[in-house]
């Protein structure tokens, strides 16, 4: 019998207790996998939706914290296009629409010019792209079309106005698949914000795009643009990924994910502490015998910490399986559809398992110290 | 001896285990109480603000899932004012900005008309109130001013432009005392939304009975399908940010309570298993099975009560501490309602009962033979 | 059935009739076709080596276990499995265990009150009665001590006081002196004598010790799951 087998046997001695403790750790891990997976997945999805269309920079009004509340004059687009290093500019108006009940925050609808690069980048799976003649036409992402149960030629109501489904597109990812696209002018009219956009999407020239310092120079140029009277435009140009990461929504999601996970981990670690402490208390005599037989203090410590880690290791595995299952299940619901990717990124899994092992070590250390302090003489007299 | 004495003494057999379980529950309850508390206070703060400012109805654009992102034309305000029974109409354009140097990420900016009753309602403690024609000038709520370290005459940067602080005001509501006030036309220019407001707060003259409110609501709704009119209470419940905060609080509560229940289950199972001889004796001396079940459930209940009380205290301390963190001070005012505390306690008790159910059932089913077979 | 009891004039308290108790796993000694009658006021000891089935017999008599065949009657009523046996245990039988089974966190006074929860006494009355019982067993001075602060003999006397809590007509003791030294064992047996003579209590004591058994009026010998003799007279079967 090797040392690891001894650990496993000790853990199995009180099966129910070990199972409950494992479950506690598993729930903490599953919480982390689900919530952190959710927030980082949402961030990745949103960033991918930009990068997948070749968007390098996003131009918004400075100081805005929520993407959708930014508002810019569409005419700035011409100035942006003339900045050296800029390849193409796509004005974009985005609004969140509640298509009926069921969705937590609403479905993003983008308004894009029909001849812009964003519109042209869409992969149409049925129907066609919008053209100048398609007044009040709309394109739906595949999942959105499926969940609304709409086909080409059907009508959907956006802010009480009927739009005709002209095409269905394959999104870049699950998030993109739950969006809709209409003509910029139509959305502006609908929102009562003619001539205004929420952001400009900027594609840099290939040689600039690959060169970080060149791209930064373009950002500087854009941020220093002036209007006709020499007043600064008050706009910020951010790399797409950074823009997504800095938004209030993402910050909130991140804070909530890590906060709740930390809470679950703390309670889980208290439970490991409790279990291991009880285990040491009830084995005082046994530990005394081990020491009498010549075990070093460090081996006793390793045994107890090892048992705690074994419990957490098993718990972590169960938790990862549980978390992945929950993410799969939730991503299929309408409530979170599009916000949650069905897969969890390996770094998230690694971080969750790592956290579980840390709580195992934390929860095991004090009991191990108590075990190390057991006096051979006293524990043998105990009986 | 009363039954409770026995329950208490049984728990005291393993003080470390009992305290650790109580600590776990307290953390769970503390988290629930503070998070749900924040969500609810946030909602109440809106409601209180709207009620004190005299609001029966909120008029905004229909269909938009994000209130801040949509707006309606200012001309609607004139039409509402001309309706019968309408006492007061407050229009505002609203935005959220960040002051990243001061670690403030969600500061409300309100654009008011120069004659807006809100500007007279707040208490200007230094400087002056905004006047018609004030360009690049702001008033700051006292909490925000303190967080930014700004005084009258100082400059702040808003939307990339410099602004002069002309006044500092105090308000009963954290939503105002943590906010920036500018003139409506200034904010419209800054946000690039000419002639737009986020919404109107309408006060109705209710001397003609409560149904005048509904009457006015129907009249405004008749303006067109793109206008939505909601009583303040239902409007607040529909705010996207509040819905998200609530969902977050619910998720955290769920996680906390499930793990809490599990830790109670663990403790009570351990406790019952190591006391099988004692429990067998209770059966042997004739305790009815339900009494044994009750004993174990009561032990768990006592753990949870102590955990819940400690959790409430923890929650209160957390909330108070959060109110002192400048990043949150504009959103959290450090108060908790009794009903939230009660809810947190009830949740903990439910978790305790759930966690103790299996061990208690196991103890109830134990036969007295167990006591006789265990010889020590 | 040949009942050689000398106490034929007193009412029957407990009757075991052709009772058998078989265990599927075979770990516990089975009991085969045993009959025994206990009259009110009897002091009976059941003797036998370990593994003879005497504990199984005690379990049947104490409503802790039920026979696989045959019947056990208490005051003329059958202890069939569907009966609420815990009521019999609470009010009709006082148990005394070899290893006392006192709750370590409760004082002597509190331990004695445990069976009284099944009765109708108020907390104050429970306390008063527990005090009287401890006085009866000679522990009035020690009622606020925890079991760990008492000698083993004193612990067993607390357990005896506990068995009297609901004033049961029958006391059942399972090796009551098994964990005691001879002096405190003698004290416990003296207490049994007193309870029997002065209070007229019915006592059934299980033991493998001749010395303990001889204190009783009747001695029943059990071997291999059967009663083999009573007071030295072999049982006719």
PDB file of C-alpha atoms in Angstrom, chain B residues 63-301:
ATOM      1  CA  UNK B  63     -40.189  48.941 -26.481  1.00  0.00           C
ATOM      2  CA  UNK B  64     -36.622  49.919 -25.631  1.00  0.00           C
ATOM      3  CA  UNK B  65     -35.086  47.380 -23.303  1.00  0.00           C
ATOM      4  CA  UNK B  66     -32.536  49.914 -22.043  1.00  0.00           C
ATOM      5  CA  UNK B  67     -34.197  53.035 -20.696  1.00  0.00           C
ATOM      6  CA  UNK B  68     -31.043  55.156 -20.841  1.00  0.00           C
ATOM      7  CA  UNK B  69     -30.499  54.393 -24.497  1.00  0.00           C
ATOM      8  CA  UNK B  70     -33.890  55.515 -25.715  1.00  0.00           C
ATOM      9  CA  UNK B  71     -35.596  58.818 -25.618  1.00  0.00           C
ATOM     10  CA  UNK B  72     -38.636  60.792 -26.620  1.00  0.00           C
ATOM     11  CA  UNK B  73     -39.112  64.132 -28.241  1.00  0.00           C
ATOM     12  CA  UNK B  74     -39.331  67.153 -25.982  1.00  0.00           C
ATOM     13  CA  UNK B  75     -42.504  68.270 -27.722  1.00  0.00           C
ATOM     14  CA  UNK B  76     -44.320  65.403 -25.982  1.00  0.00           C
ATOM     15  CA  UNK B  77     -43.729  67.238 -22.700  1.00  0.00           C
ATOM     16  CA  UNK B  78     -45.646  70.286 -23.923  1.00  0.00           C
ATOM     17  CA  UNK B  79     -48.559  68.109 -24.960  1.00  0.00           C
ATOM     18  CA  UNK B  80     -48.632  66.377 -21.568  1.00  0.00           C
ATOM     19  CA  UNK B  81     -48.590  69.738 -19.769  1.00  0.00           C
ATOM     20  CA  UNK B  82     -51.658  70.824 -21.671  1.00  0.00           C
ATOM     21  CA  UNK B  83     -53.713  67.823 -20.549  1.00  0.00           C
ATOM     22  CA  UNK B  84     -56.343  68.335 -17.842  1.00  0.00           C
ATOM     23  CA  UNK B  85     -55.530  67.225 -14.258  1.00  0.00           C
ATOM     24  CA  UNK B  86     -51.791  67.271 -14.952  1.00  0.00           C
ATOM     25  CA  UNK B  87     -50.183  69.146 -12.104  1.00  0.00           C
ATOM     26  CA  UNK B  88     -46.494  68.919 -12.873  1.00  0.00           C
ATOM     27  CA  UNK B  89     -44.297  67.477 -15.603  1.00  0.00           C
ATOM     28  CA  UNK B  90     -40.573  66.965 -15.062  1.00  0.00           C
ATOM     29  CA  UNK B  91     -38.531  66.058 -18.099  1.00  0.00           C
ATOM     30  CA  UNK B  92     -34.992  64.813 -17.835  1.00  0.00           C
ATOM     31  CA  UNK B  93     -32.275  63.470 -20.022  1.00  0.00           C
ATOM     32  CA  UNK B  94     -30.243  60.981 -18.091  1.00  0.00           C
ATOM     33  CA  UNK B  95     -26.889  59.330 -18.653  1.00  0.00           C
ATOM     34  CA  UNK B  96     -24.273  57.378 -16.750  1.00  0.00           C
ATOM     35  CA  UNK B  97     -20.645  58.419 -16.869  1.00  0.00           C
ATOM     36  CA  UNK B  98     -17.430  57.252 -15.259  1.00  0.00           C
ATOM     37  CA  UNK B  99     -14.819  59.292 -13.401  1.00  0.00           C
ATOM     38  CA  UNK B 100     -12.095  56.744 -13.700  1.00  0.00           C
ATOM     39  CA  UNK B 101      -9.434  58.723 -11.825  1.00  0.00           C
ATOM     40  CA  UNK B 102     -11.671  58.667  -8.758  1.00  0.00           C
ATOM     41  CA  UNK B 103     -12.728  55.027  -9.308  1.00  0.00           C
ATOM     42  CA  UNK B 104     -16.334  56.010  -9.896  1.00  0.00           C
ATOM     43  CA  UNK B 105     -17.796  53.925 -12.675  1.00  0.00           C
ATOM     44  CA  UNK B 106     -21.494  54.647 -12.595  1.00  0.00           C
ATOM     45  CA  UNK B 107     -22.309  58.276 -11.951  1.00  0.00           C
ATOM     46  CA  UNK B 108     -25.715  59.540 -12.987  1.00  0.00           C
ATOM     47  CA  UNK B 109     -25.858  62.737 -15.060  1.00  0.00           C
ATOM     48  CA  UNK B 110     -29.204  64.526 -15.163  1.00  0.00           C
ATOM     49  CA  UNK B 111     -30.084  67.220 -17.629  1.00  0.00           C
ATOM     50  CA  UNK B 112     -32.851  69.490 -16.281  1.00  0.00           C
ATOM     51  CA  UNK B 113     -34.723  72.369 -17.796  1.00  0.00           C
ATOM     52  CA  UNK B 114     -33.697  75.650 -16.092  1.00  0.00           C
ATOM     53  CA  UNK B 115     -37.148  75.975 -14.510  1.00  0.00           C
ATOM     54  CA  UNK B 116     -37.332  72.344 -13.442  1.00  0.00           C
ATOM     55  CA  UNK B 117     -38.854  71.942  -9.958  1.00  0.00           C
ATOM     56  CA  UNK B 118     -36.033  69.539  -9.096  1.00  0.00           C
ATOM     57  CA  UNK B 119     -33.470  72.344  -9.167  1.00  0.00           C
ATOM     58  CA  UNK B 120     -35.481  74.229  -6.542  1.00  0.00           C
ATOM     59  CA  UNK B 121     -36.286  71.110  -4.552  1.00  0.00           C
ATOM     60  CA  UNK B 122     -32.701  70.173  -3.819  1.00  0.00           C
ATOM     61  CA  UNK B 123     -30.931  72.077  -1.083  1.00  0.00           C
ATOM     62  CA  UNK B 124     -28.080  74.145  -2.518  1.00  0.00           C
ATOM     63  CA  UNK B 125     -25.485  74.110   0.259  1.00  0.00           C
ATOM     64  CA  UNK B 126     -22.801  76.146  -1.466  1.00  0.00           C
ATOM     65  CA  UNK B 127     -22.534  78.179  -4.643  1.00  0.00           C
ATOM     66  CA  UNK B 128     -25.714  78.698  -6.625  1.00  0.00           C
ATOM     67  CA  UNK B 129     -28.233  76.749  -8.612  1.00  0.00           C
ATOM     68  CA  UNK B 130     -28.041  76.389 -12.382  1.00  0.00           C
ATOM     69  CA  UNK B 131     -29.636  79.179 -14.387  1.00  0.00           C
ATOM     70  CA  UNK B 132     -30.839  79.378 -17.946  1.00  0.00           C
ATOM     71  CA  UNK B 133     -27.903  79.893 -20.269  1.00  0.00           C
ATOM     72  CA  UNK B 134     -25.308  78.196 -18.071  1.00  0.00           C
ATOM     73  CA  UNK B 135     -22.796  76.735 -20.540  1.00  0.00           C
ATOM     74  CA  UNK B 136     -20.237  74.189 -19.362  1.00  0.00           C
ATOM     75  CA  UNK B 137     -21.413  74.548 -15.805  1.00  0.00           C
ATOM     76  CA  UNK B 138     -22.603  71.819 -13.438  1.00  0.00           C
ATOM     77  CA  UNK B 139     -23.970  71.298  -9.977  1.00  0.00           C
ATOM     78  CA  UNK B 140     -22.694  68.337  -7.999  1.00  0.00           C
ATOM     79  CA  UNK B 141     -24.468  66.281  -5.377  1.00  0.00           C
ATOM     80  CA  UNK B 142     -22.692  66.537  -2.013  1.00  0.00           C
ATOM     81  CA  UNK B 143     -21.743  62.831  -1.913  1.00  0.00           C
ATOM     82  CA  UNK B 144     -20.252  63.005  -5.403  1.00  0.00           C
ATOM     83  CA  UNK B 145     -18.479  66.276  -4.641  1.00  0.00           C
ATOM     84  CA  UNK B 146     -16.907  64.674  -1.585  1.00  0.00           C
ATOM     85  CA  UNK B 147     -15.843  61.620  -3.572  1.00  0.00           C
ATOM     86  CA  UNK B 148     -14.333  63.747  -6.311  1.00  0.00           C
ATOM     87  CA  UNK B 149     -12.866  66.210  -3.815  1.00  0.00           C
ATOM     88  CA  UNK B 150     -14.376  69.129  -5.744  1.00  0.00           C
ATOM     89  CA  UNK B 151     -15.633  72.465  -4.459  1.00  0.00           C
ATOM     90  CA  UNK B 152     -17.491  75.389  -5.984  1.00  0.00           C
ATOM     91  CA  UNK B 153     -15.286  77.001  -8.600  1.00  0.00           C
ATOM     92  CA  UNK B 154     -13.332  73.805  -9.358  1.00  0.00           C
ATOM     93  CA  UNK B 155     -13.368  72.200 -12.756  1.00  0.00           C
ATOM     94  CA  UNK B 156     -14.376  68.679 -13.721  1.00  0.00           C
ATOM     95  CA  UNK B 157     -14.127  66.922 -17.059  1.00  0.00           C
ATOM     96  CA  UNK B 158     -17.330  65.608 -18.563  1.00  0.00           C
ATOM     97  CA  UNK B 159     -17.533  63.989 -22.018  1.00  0.00           C
ATOM     98  CA  UNK B 160     -14.035  65.251 -22.669  1.00  0.00           C
ATOM     99  CA  UNK B 161     -14.975  68.890 -22.003  1.00  0.00           C
ATOM    100  CA  UNK B 162     -14.067  71.029 -18.976  1.00  0.00           C
ATOM    101  CA  UNK B 163     -16.965  72.059 -16.731  1.00  0.00           C
ATOM    102  CA  UNK B 164     -17.103  74.520 -13.883  1.00  0.00           C
ATOM    103  CA  UNK B 165     -18.759  73.524 -10.600  1.00  0.00           C
ATOM    104  CA  UNK B 166     -21.168  76.371  -9.770  1.00  0.00           C
ATOM    105  CA  UNK B 167     -23.023  74.745  -6.911  1.00  0.00           C
ATOM    106  CA  UNK B 168     -23.163  71.821  -4.558  1.00  0.00           C
ATOM    107  CA  UNK B 169     -26.506  70.490  -3.396  1.00  0.00           C
ATOM    108  CA  UNK B 170     -27.830  68.063  -0.844  1.00  0.00           C
ATOM    109  CA  UNK B 171     -30.675  65.643  -1.426  1.00  0.00           C
ATOM    110  CA  UNK B 172     -32.468  63.036   0.670  1.00  0.00           C
ATOM    111  CA  UNK B 173     -31.912  60.556  -2.133  1.00  0.00           C
ATOM    112  CA  UNK B 174     -28.611  58.894  -2.844  1.00  0.00           C
ATOM    113  CA  UNK B 175     -29.604  58.915  -6.518  1.00  0.00           C
ATOM    114  CA  UNK B 176     -29.370  62.707  -6.513  1.00  0.00           C
ATOM    115  CA  UNK B 177     -26.659  63.357  -3.939  1.00  0.00           C
ATOM    116  CA  UNK B 178     -24.347  61.145  -5.995  1.00  0.00           C
ATOM    117  CA  UNK B 179     -25.302  62.752  -9.320  1.00  0.00           C
ATOM    118  CA  UNK B 180     -24.212  65.536 -11.667  1.00  0.00           C
ATOM    119  CA  UNK B 181     -26.826  68.135 -12.691  1.00  0.00           C
ATOM    120  CA  UNK B 182     -26.473  70.076 -15.925  1.00  0.00           C
ATOM    121  CA  UNK B 183     -28.933  72.010 -18.019  1.00  0.00           C
ATOM    122  CA  UNK B 184     -30.990  69.918 -20.392  1.00  0.00           C
ATOM    123  CA  UNK B 185     -29.883  71.660 -23.565  1.00  0.00           C
ATOM    124  CA  UNK B 186     -26.232  71.275 -22.503  1.00  0.00           C
ATOM    125  CA  UNK B 187     -26.638  67.540 -21.965  1.00  0.00           C
ATOM    126  CA  UNK B 188     -28.533  67.225 -25.252  1.00  0.00           C
ATOM    127  CA  UNK B 189     -25.586  68.861 -26.985  1.00  0.00           C
ATOM    128  CA  UNK B 190     -23.051  66.682 -25.134  1.00  0.00           C
ATOM    129  CA  UNK B 191     -24.928  63.454 -25.772  1.00  0.00           C
ATOM    130  CA  UNK B 192     -25.748  64.524 -29.264  1.00  0.00           C
ATOM    131  CA  UNK B 193     -29.413  64.047 -28.786  1.00  0.00           C
ATOM    132  CA  UNK B 194     -31.068  67.359 -29.645  1.00  0.00           C
ATOM    133  CA  UNK B 195     -34.625  67.782 -28.356  1.00  0.00           C
ATOM    134  CA  UNK B 196     -34.529  64.428 -26.613  1.00  0.00           C
ATOM    135  CA  UNK B 197     -35.363  63.532 -23.055  1.00  0.00           C
ATOM    136  CA  UNK B 198     -35.100  60.108 -21.455  1.00  0.00           C
ATOM    137  CA  UNK B 199     -38.533  60.451 -19.975  1.00  0.00           C
ATOM    138  CA  UNK B 200     -41.083  62.530 -18.117  1.00  0.00           C
ATOM    139  CA  UNK B 201     -42.288  62.262 -14.569  1.00  0.00           C
ATOM    140  CA  UNK B 202     -45.921  63.301 -14.426  1.00  0.00           C
ATOM    141  CA  UNK B 203     -47.807  64.313 -11.326  1.00  0.00           C
ATOM    142  CA  UNK B 204     -51.564  64.134 -11.515  1.00  0.00           C
ATOM    143  CA  UNK B 205     -54.029  66.230  -9.545  1.00  0.00           C
ATOM    144  CA  UNK B 206     -55.787  63.518  -7.601  1.00  0.00           C
ATOM    145  CA  UNK B 207     -58.519  65.670  -6.047  1.00  0.00           C
ATOM    146  CA  UNK B 208     -60.867  64.172  -8.598  1.00  0.00           C
ATOM    147  CA  UNK B 209     -60.256  60.645  -7.268  1.00  0.00           C
ATOM    148  CA  UNK B 210     -57.652  57.967  -7.843  1.00  0.00           C
ATOM    149  CA  UNK B 211     -58.932  57.118 -11.303  1.00  0.00           C
ATOM    150  CA  UNK B 212     -57.818  60.485 -12.651  1.00  0.00           C
ATOM    151  CA  UNK B 213     -54.343  58.945 -12.769  1.00  0.00           C
ATOM    152  CA  UNK B 214     -55.602  56.179 -15.036  1.00  0.00           C
ATOM    153  CA  UNK B 215     -57.511  58.719 -17.067  1.00  0.00           C
ATOM    154  CA  UNK B 216     -54.346  60.776 -17.655  1.00  0.00           C
ATOM    155  CA  UNK B 217     -52.414  57.587 -18.406  1.00  0.00           C
ATOM    156  CA  UNK B 218     -54.898  56.694 -21.141  1.00  0.00           C
ATOM    157  CA  UNK B 219     -54.790  60.190 -22.587  1.00  0.00           C
ATOM    158  CA  UNK B 220     -50.973  60.157 -22.837  1.00  0.00           C
ATOM    159  CA  UNK B 221     -51.019  56.666 -24.305  1.00  0.00           C
ATOM    160  CA  UNK B 222     -53.300  57.992 -27.002  1.00  0.00           C
ATOM    161  CA  UNK B 223     -50.415  60.192 -28.261  1.00  0.00           C
ATOM    162  CA  UNK B 224     -49.047  57.256 -30.175  1.00  0.00           C
ATOM    163  CA  UNK B 225     -47.800  53.691 -29.933  1.00  0.00           C
ATOM    164  CA  UNK B 226     -44.156  54.663 -29.402  1.00  0.00           C
ATOM    165  CA  UNK B 227     -44.948  56.210 -26.018  1.00  0.00           C
ATOM    166  CA  UNK B 228     -45.216  54.074 -22.937  1.00  0.00           C
ATOM    167  CA  UNK B 229     -46.843  55.309 -19.737  1.00  0.00           C
ATOM    168  CA  UNK B 230     -46.348  53.378 -16.531  1.00  0.00           C
ATOM    169  CA  UNK B 231     -47.222  54.045 -12.912  1.00  0.00           C
ATOM    170  CA  UNK B 232     -43.916  54.729 -11.093  1.00  0.00           C
ATOM    171  CA  UNK B 233     -43.948  51.408  -9.243  1.00  0.00           C
ATOM    172  CA  UNK B 234     -44.163  49.271 -12.360  1.00  0.00           C
ATOM    173  CA  UNK B 235     -41.724  51.507 -14.213  1.00  0.00           C
ATOM    174  CA  UNK B 236     -39.051  50.921 -11.584  1.00  0.00           C
ATOM    175  CA  UNK B 237     -39.547  47.183 -11.743  1.00  0.00           C
ATOM    176  CA  UNK B 238     -38.996  47.354 -15.508  1.00  0.00           C
ATOM    177  CA  UNK B 239     -35.637  49.167 -15.339  1.00  0.00           C
ATOM    178  CA  UNK B 240     -33.072  46.884 -16.978  1.00  0.00           C
ATOM    179  CA  UNK B 241     -30.315  47.680 -14.483  1.00  0.00           C
ATOM    180  CA  UNK B 242     -32.579  46.856 -11.557  1.00  0.00           C
ATOM    181  CA  UNK B 243     -33.602  43.607 -13.195  1.00  0.00           C
ATOM    182  CA  UNK B 244     -29.963  42.637 -13.656  1.00  0.00           C
ATOM    183  CA  UNK B 245     -29.013  43.574 -10.088  1.00  0.00           C
ATOM    184  CA  UNK B 246     -31.929  41.527  -8.845  1.00  0.00           C
ATOM    185  CA  UNK B 247     -31.003  38.519 -10.954  1.00  0.00           C
ATOM    186  CA  UNK B 248     -27.467  38.749  -9.595  1.00  0.00           C
ATOM    187  CA  UNK B 249     -28.686  38.904  -6.020  1.00  0.00           C
ATOM    188  CA  UNK B 250     -30.928  35.911  -6.637  1.00  0.00           C
ATOM    189  CA  UNK B 251     -28.157  33.809  -8.157  1.00  0.00           C
ATOM    190  CA  UNK B 252     -25.806  34.578  -5.288  1.00  0.00           C
ATOM    191  CA  UNK B 253     -28.494  33.832  -2.723  1.00  0.00           C
ATOM    192  CA  UNK B 254     -29.241  30.510  -4.353  1.00  0.00           C
ATOM    193  CA  UNK B 255     -25.591  29.458  -4.390  1.00  0.00           C
ATOM    194  CA  UNK B 256     -25.023  30.590  -0.822  1.00  0.00           C
ATOM    195  CA  UNK B 257     -28.043  28.838   0.555  1.00  0.00           C
ATOM    196  CA  UNK B 258     -27.428  25.543  -1.236  1.00  0.00           C
ATOM    197  CA  UNK B 259     -23.852  25.384   0.036  1.00  0.00           C
ATOM    198  CA  UNK B 260     -25.049  26.440   3.488  1.00  0.00           C
ATOM    199  CA  UNK B 261     -27.599  23.629   3.528  1.00  0.00           C
ATOM    200  CA  UNK B 262     -24.899  21.198   2.508  1.00  0.00           C
ATOM    201  CA  UNK B 263     -22.633  22.253   5.323  1.00  0.00           C
ATOM    202  CA  UNK B 264     -25.472  21.837   7.834  1.00  0.00           C
ATOM    203  CA  UNK B 265     -26.167  18.403   6.364  1.00  0.00           C
ATOM    204  CA  UNK B 266     -22.513  17.491   6.782  1.00  0.00           C
ATOM    205  CA  UNK B 267     -22.371  18.620  10.391  1.00  0.00           C
ATOM    206  CA  UNK B 268     -25.632  17.029  11.443  1.00  0.00           C
ATOM    207  CA  UNK B 269     -24.775  13.748   9.729  1.00  0.00           C
ATOM    208  CA  UNK B 270     -21.434  13.608  11.525  1.00  0.00           C
ATOM    209  CA  UNK B 271     -23.112  14.462  14.780  1.00  0.00           C
ATOM    210  CA  UNK B 272     -25.808  11.809  14.455  1.00  0.00           C
ATOM    211  CA  UNK B 273     -23.408   9.108  13.319  1.00  0.00           C
ATOM    212  CA  UNK B 274     -21.072   9.588  16.250  1.00  0.00           C
ATOM    213  CA  UNK B 275     -23.956   9.596  18.698  1.00  0.00           C
ATOM    214  CA  UNK B 276     -25.699   6.471  17.502  1.00  0.00           C
ATOM    215  CA  UNK B 277     -25.409   4.802  20.932  1.00  0.00           C
ATOM    216  CA  UNK B 278     -26.925   7.829  22.654  1.00  0.00           C
ATOM    217  CA  UNK B 279     -29.731   8.025  20.158  1.00  0.00           C
ATOM    218  CA  UNK B 280     -30.325   4.293  20.578  1.00  0.00           C
ATOM    219  CA  UNK B 281     -30.610   4.889  24.314  1.00  0.00           C
ATOM    220  CA  UNK B 282     -33.250   7.554  23.726  1.00  0.00           C
ATOM    221  CA  UNK B 283     -35.240   5.012  21.742  1.00  0.00           C
ATOM    222  CA  UNK B 284     -34.670   2.382  24.456  1.00  0.00           C
ATOM    223  CA  UNK B 285     -36.007   4.587  27.241  1.00  0.00           C
ATOM    224  CA  UNK B 286     -39.135   5.038  25.218  1.00  0.00           C
ATOM    225  CA  UNK B 287     -38.798   8.300  23.332  1.00  0.00           C
ATOM    226  CA  UNK B 288     -41.263   8.270  20.487  1.00  0.00           C
ATOM    227  CA  UNK B 289     -39.524   8.328  17.095  1.00  0.00           C
ATOM    228  CA  UNK B 290     -40.937  11.736  16.233  1.00  0.00           C
ATOM    229  CA  UNK B 291     -39.353  13.155  19.376  1.00  0.00           C
ATOM    230  CA  UNK B 292     -35.941  11.902  18.276  1.00  0.00           C
ATOM    231  CA  UNK B 293     -36.534  13.484  14.855  1.00  0.00           C
ATOM    232  CA  UNK B 294     -37.541  16.734  16.522  1.00  0.00           C
ATOM    233  CA  UNK B 295     -34.426  16.712  18.712  1.00  0.00           C
ATOM    234  CA  UNK B 296     -32.101  16.527  15.702  1.00  0.00           C
ATOM    235  CA  UNK B 297     -34.108  19.109  13.759  1.00  0.00           C
ATOM    236  CA  UNK B 298     -34.036  21.435  16.754  1.00  0.00           C
ATOM    237  CA  UNK B 299     -30.281  21.071  17.039  1.00  0.00           C
ATOM    238  CA  UNK B 300     -29.964  22.087  13.415  1.00  0.00           C
ATOM    239  CA  UNK B 301     -32.457  24.886  13.917  1.00  0.00           C
TER     240      UNK B 301
END
